[in-house]
Amino acid sequence: MRFLKLIIEGYKSFQLPTEIDFTKGRDEPGRNVYLIGGMNGAGKTSVLEGIHLCLYGQKKKDVILKAINRAELLKGNAACLFELHFETDEGNTVIVKRSWQAVLASGCHMRPDGLEEKLTVIKDGKRVTVASPQMWQDYLDATIPQGITQFFFFDGEKVQEMAADEHAAYKLRSSMEAALGIGFVRRLIDDLKHLRDEERRNRTDISDEDIRLKENELQIHRRKKDKLETQRAEINEYIEQFSKELDERKKRFSSLFGFDPDSIEATKDKERRRVQLSSKLSEVEHRARTLAEQSLPLALLGRHFDPLRSQIEAESERRKQAAVRDVAEDLSNAVAEAVRDFEATERQAPLGEAEYRVLRDRIAGVVRQFGPGKDARQSVVALLNLSETAAARVLVRIEEVEGAWNGEFERLLAEHQEIRHRHEEVERDIGAAKVSDDEQELFAQLQTEMENYSTQIGRKREELRQTDEELSRVNDIITTRERELDMLYQRHCGAKEHAAFLAQTEKAMELLTAYMKALRRMKIGRLKASTTEMYKRLASKGDLISDIEIDPDTYLITIRDHQGHVVQKQNLSAGEKEVFAISLLWGLAQTSQLPLPIVIDTPLSRLDSTHRDRIVSNYFPEAGHQVVVLSTDTEVDQDYYRQLEPYVQHAVHLLFDKHREMTTVQEGYFWRTH
């Protein structure tokens, strides 16, 4: 099969009918690469999508409505059209036309259910009329099976997805079996199983009602399983679509505002931190002001605290000494009387009056030594006249003021300085992500849209989780019911002719199962060899890889080095993982032996120069008999173009007019014309 022409109209940036002619240069031997250049946003991905939509349609009309060219929608023309010409292996020329159109009345809001899909197939110049469009869809699916086109029509994101997924091969099991031709055998086995089950219903040792009830119960659960699988597929489609919409909004946001929209949450966290720091700063300032109001007036008198203490202590000492002086004479007389009485008692000779006066005067002299001298009494002036209790209260207050001002206030000042520094840092970080007032409306709109899509993705993923749980539960029930029904069938199959037929059916199923296993081993062997060969040619460390093993039952892949050690896929570089994914896609395409064109959209965007060199020189020329490469000027640049030129059949580039918001096809690849 070979693509001849593709026409896109009214889809995204392709406003007018835009034709890509794949027949130019096809007769030159050895040239199998058709190069389509385009800057980001010019419509490269739309070309790949156009092929898919033309061949397989789109069940979700809202997806089509969102992709219709905006300029045409504004005119009231809600329509888009795709037309693909291809040549079959039998030499037939087939034209597939698929369009969606609705009449958009003035002032009315267009709804997805208002779109009408139309499919037309022309074979060898004659329009074919069929009773149902589904019949032609079945024909297209048989000619270009949708399950395996992901190995022939893919983009860089598909490669990156397979590269990042440790179990990508296992998840693609059904598609890989279709590509390897195993699906036909499995379908035949399923058909024989269905035929066997039909025959088992004719058993006579149990009632037909028993079988019928059990079959109805099983059928109910199978319908429920089918419904859940359909629901699961729809949820995945919604998640994929919402993810694409979210990515588009993020790209637009980054291009408009110069920073990653994922940093918005970080900015919100910083904003909350800023509010917290502002509150903390206000709290510290309030405490400092309160402390200042309570202590600052007294603290300003700090230089007078020491003289005040000295005055209080001097006046206190003066009061003590005055008290001693006041009682000195009475104390002297009392002591002298006590001594005289002692002398009289002990010595039996009382003191005379003269001796008593001498003794009293000496005692009075000693007592007066504790009182202030004349100079001291004159030097201390009673200014405060505080009681002992009041004086103690003043001294305690002085200590409180000094402690608060010299300790707490300094700590508050240090804390205030630290918080203010952190607050200024957060302010600067927030300021770097601010937008101007003129951009606030667009900023808020994009932010709201991104939040809405993120919310929808979260909801759909929760729905997917619940659906998977329910599907697992239903599968367990089906397995149990099938086992129970098998037991009933075994008892029901009593007739000899039925038994013989069932035995032959079982034998055929066993032979087909054995054949399927052998076929799988053979196909897996070819796939392994093809993948290993291409990986060694493309990977920068290909000489370190000795073998790539693919489990024929699980399709899990094991990479081994020359010592036989397992090389973990996560230990490969990002470029090597992508190269591995490309090698696997190439191996599947080769093993399938289906002569389909290869369409690759931006496959080099994340690869380093070494891997790009190898893909350009070793993969593109040998990927298939017709290879359509959609590339930017930084992927297939001038050097790579010269390297690839001997294999280039023809080259065009997509030119996007930003003023008219419209894409046109220009001959030549960027700098080169034909």
Coordinates of N, CA and C in Angstrom, one line a residue, residues 499-584:
A499 N -20.5 -35.9 21.4 CA -19.2 -36.1 22.1 C -18.1 -36.2 21.1
A500 N -18.3 -36.9 19.9 CA -17.3 -37.0 18.9 C -17.0 -35.6 18.3
F501 N -18.0 -34.9 18.0 CA -17.8 -33.6 17.5 C -17.0 -32.7 18.5
L502 N -17.5 -32.7 19.7 CA -16.8 -31.9 20.7 C -15.3 -32.4 20.9
A503 N -15.1 -33.7 20.8 CA -13.7 -34.2 20.9 C -12.9 -33.6 19.8
Q504 N -13.4 -33.6 18.5 CA -12.7 -33.1 17.4 C -12.5 -31.6 17.6
T505 N -13.5 -30.9 18.1 CA -13.4 -29.5 18.3 C -12.3 -29.2 19.3
E506 N -12.3 -30.0 20.4 CA -11.3 -29.8 21.4 C -9.9 -30.1 20.9
K507 N -9.8 -31.1 20.0 CA -8.5 -31.4 19.5 C -8.0 -30.3 18.5
A508 N -9.0 -29.8 17.7 CA -8.6 -28.7 16.8 C -8.2 -27.5 17.6
M509 N -8.9 -27.2 18.7 CA -8.5 -26.1 19.6 C -7.1 -26.3 20.2
E510 N -6.8 -27.5 20.6 CA -5.5 -27.8 21.1 C -4.4 -27.7 20.1
L511 N -4.7 -28.2 18.8 CA -3.7 -28.0 17.8 C -3.5 -26.5 17.4
L512 N -4.6 -25.8 17.4 CA -4.5 -24.4 17.1 C -3.7 -23.6 18.2
T513 N -4.0 -24.0 19.5 CA -3.3 -23.4 20.6 C -1.8 -23.7 20.5
A514 N -1.5 -25.0 20.2 CA -0.1 -25.3 20.0 C 0.5 -24.6 18.9
Y515 N -0.3 -24.5 17.7 CA 0.2 -23.7 16.6 C 0.4 -22.3 16.9
M516 N -0.5 -21.7 17.7 CA -0.4 -20.3 18.1 C 0.8 -20.1 18.9
K517 N 1.1 -21.0 19.8 CA 2.3 -20.9 20.7 C 3.6 -20.9 19.8
A518 N 3.6 -21.9 18.9 CA 4.7 -22.0 18.0 C 4.9 -20.8 17.1
L519 N 3.7 -20.3 16.6 CA 3.7 -19.1 15.7 C 4.2 -17.9 16.5
R520 N 3.8 -17.9 17.8 CA 4.2 -16.7 18.6 C 5.7 -16.8 18.8
R521 N 6.2 -18.0 19.1 CA 7.6 -18.1 19.4 C 8.4 -17.7 18.1
M522 N 7.9 -18.2 16.9 CA 8.6 -17.8 15.7 C 8.5 -16.3 15.5
K523 N 7.3 -15.7 15.6 CA 7.2 -14.3 15.4 C 8.0 -13.5 16.4
I524 N 7.9 -13.9 17.6 CA 8.7 -13.2 18.7 C 10.2 -13.3 18.4
G525 N 10.6 -14.5 17.8 CA 12.0 -14.6 17.4 C 12.4 -13.6 16.4
R526 N 11.5 -13.5 15.3 CA 11.8 -12.5 14.3 C 11.8 -11.1 14.8
L527 N 10.8 -10.8 15.7 CA 10.7 -9.5 16.3 C 11.9 -9.2 17.1
K528 N 12.4 -10.2 17.9 CA 13.6 -10.0 18.7 C 14.8 -9.7 17.9
A529 N 14.9 -10.4 16.8 CA 16.1 -10.2 15.9 C 16.0 -8.9 15.2
S530 N 14.9 -8.5 14.7 CA 14.7 -7.2 14.0 C 15.0 -6.0 15.0
T531 N 14.4 -6.1 16.2 CA 14.5 -5.1 17.2 C 16.0 -5.0 17.7
T532 N 16.6 -6.1 17.9 CA 18.0 -6.1 18.4 C 18.9 -5.5 17.3
E533 N 18.6 -5.9 16.0 CA 19.5 -5.4 14.9 C 19.4 -3.9 14.8
M534 N 18.1 -3.4 14.9 CA 18.0 -1.9 14.7 C 18.5 -1.2 15.9
Y535 N 18.3 -1.8 17.1 CA 18.8 -1.1 18.3 C 20.3 -1.0 18.3
K536 N 21.0 -2.0 17.9 CA 22.4 -1.9 17.9 C 22.9 -0.9 16.9
R537 N 22.1 -0.7 15.8 CA 22.5 0.3 14.8 C 22.2 1.7 15.2
L538 N 21.2 1.8 16.1 CA 20.8 3.2 16.5 C 21.4 3.7 17.8
A539 N 21.5 2.8 18.7 CA 21.9 3.2 20.1 C 23.4 3.5 20.1
S540 N 23.7 4.6 20.9 CA 25.1 4.9 21.1 C 25.9 3.9 21.8
K541 N 25.2 3.1 22.7 CA 25.9 2.0 23.4 C 25.4 0.7 22.9
G542 N 25.1 0.6 21.6 CA 24.6 -0.6 21.0 C 25.6 -1.8 21.1
D543 N 26.9 -1.4 21.1 CA 27.9 -2.5 21.1 C 27.9 -3.1 22.5
L544 N 27.3 -2.5 23.5 CA 27.3 -3.1 24.9 C 26.2 -4.1 25.1
I545 N 25.2 -4.0 24.1 CA 24.0 -4.9 24.2 C 24.3 -6.2 23.4
S546 N 24.1 -7.3 24.1 CA 24.4 -8.6 23.4 C 23.1 -9.1 22.9
D547 N 22.0 -9.0 23.7 CA 20.7 -9.7 23.3 C 19.6 -9.0 23.9
I548 N 18.4 -9.0 23.2 CA 17.2 -8.5 23.7 C 16.2 -9.7 23.7
E549 N 15.7 -10.1 24.9 CA 14.8 -11.2 25.0 C 13.4 -10.7 25.1
I550 N 12.4 -11.4 24.5 CA 11.0 -11.0 24.6 C 10.3 -12.3 25.0
D551 N 9.6 -12.2 26.2 CA 8.9 -13.4 26.7 C 7.7 -13.6 25.8
P552 N 7.6 -14.8 25.2 CA 6.5 -15.1 24.3 C 5.1 -15.1 24.9
D553 N 5.0 -15.2 26.3 CA 3.7 -15.3 26.9 C 3.3 -13.9 27.5
T554 N 4.3 -13.2 28.1 CA 4.0 -11.9 28.7 C 4.4 -10.7 27.8
Y555 N 5.3 -10.9 26.8 CA 5.8 -9.9 25.9 C 6.7 -8.9 26.7
L556 N 7.1 -9.3 27.9 CA 8.0 -8.5 28.7 C 9.4 -8.6 28.1
I557 N 10.1 -7.5 28.0 CA 11.4 -7.5 27.3 C 12.6 -7.4 28.3
T558 N 13.6 -8.2 28.1 CA 14.8 -8.2 28.9 C 16.0 -7.9 28.1
I559 N 16.8 -7.0 28.5 CA 18.0 -6.6 27.7 C 19.2 -7.2 28.5
R560 N 20.1 -7.8 27.7 CA 21.3 -8.4 28.4 C 22.6 -7.8 27.7
D561 N 23.7 -7.7 28.5 CA 25.0 -7.3 27.9 C 25.8 -8.5 27.5
H562 N 27.0 -8.3 27.1 CA 27.9 -9.4 26.6 C 28.2 -10.4 27.7
Q563 N 28.1 -10.0 29.0 CA 28.4 -10.9 30.0 C 27.1 -11.7 30.4
G564 N 26.0 -11.4 29.8 CA 24.8 -12.1 30.1 C 24.0 -11.4 31.2
H565 N 24.5 -10.3 31.7 CA 23.8 -9.6 32.8 C 22.6 -8.8 32.3
V566 N 21.6 -8.8 33.1 CA 20.4 -8.0 32.7 C 20.7 -6.5 32.8
V567 N 20.4 -5.8 31.8 CA 20.5 -4.3 31.8 C 19.1 -3.7 32.0
Q568 N 19.0 -3.1 33.2 CA 17.7 -2.5 33.5 C 17.3 -1.4 32.6
K569 N 16.1 -1.4 32.1 CA 15.7 -0.3 31.2 C 15.8 1.1 31.8
Q570 N 15.6 1.2 33.1 CA 15.7 2.5 33.7 C 17.1 3.0 33.8
N571 N 18.1 2.1 33.6 CA 19.5 2.5 33.6 C 19.9 3.1 32.3
L572 N 19.1 2.9 31.2 CA 19.4 3.5 30.0 C 19.1 5.0 30.0
S573 N 19.8 5.7 29.2 CA 19.6 7.2 29.1 C 18.2 7.4 28.4
A574 N 17.7 8.7 28.5 CA 16.4 9.0 27.9 C 16.5 8.8 26.4
G575 N 17.6 9.1 25.8 CA 17.8 9.0 24.3 C 17.8 7.5 24.0
E576 N 18.5 6.7 24.8 CA 18.5 5.2 24.5 C 17.2 4.6 24.6
K577 N 16.4 5.1 25.6 CA 15.0 4.5 25.8 C 14.2 4.8 24.5
E578 N 14.3 6.1 24.0 CA 13.5 6.4 22.8 C 14.0 5.6 21.6
V579 N 15.3 5.4 21.5 CA 15.8 4.6 20.4 C 15.3 3.2 20.5
F580 N 15.3 2.7 21.8 CA 14.7 1.3 22.0 C 13.3 1.3 21.5
A581 N 12.5 2.3 21.8 CA 11.1 2.3 21.4 C 11.0 2.3 19.9
I582 N 11.8 3.2 19.2 CA 11.8 3.2 17.8 C 12.2 1.9 17.2
S583 N 13.2 1.2 17.8 CA 13.6 -0.1 17.3 C 12.5 -1.1 17.4
L584 N 11.8 -1.1 18.5 CA 10.7 -2.0 18.7 C 9.6 -1.7 17.7

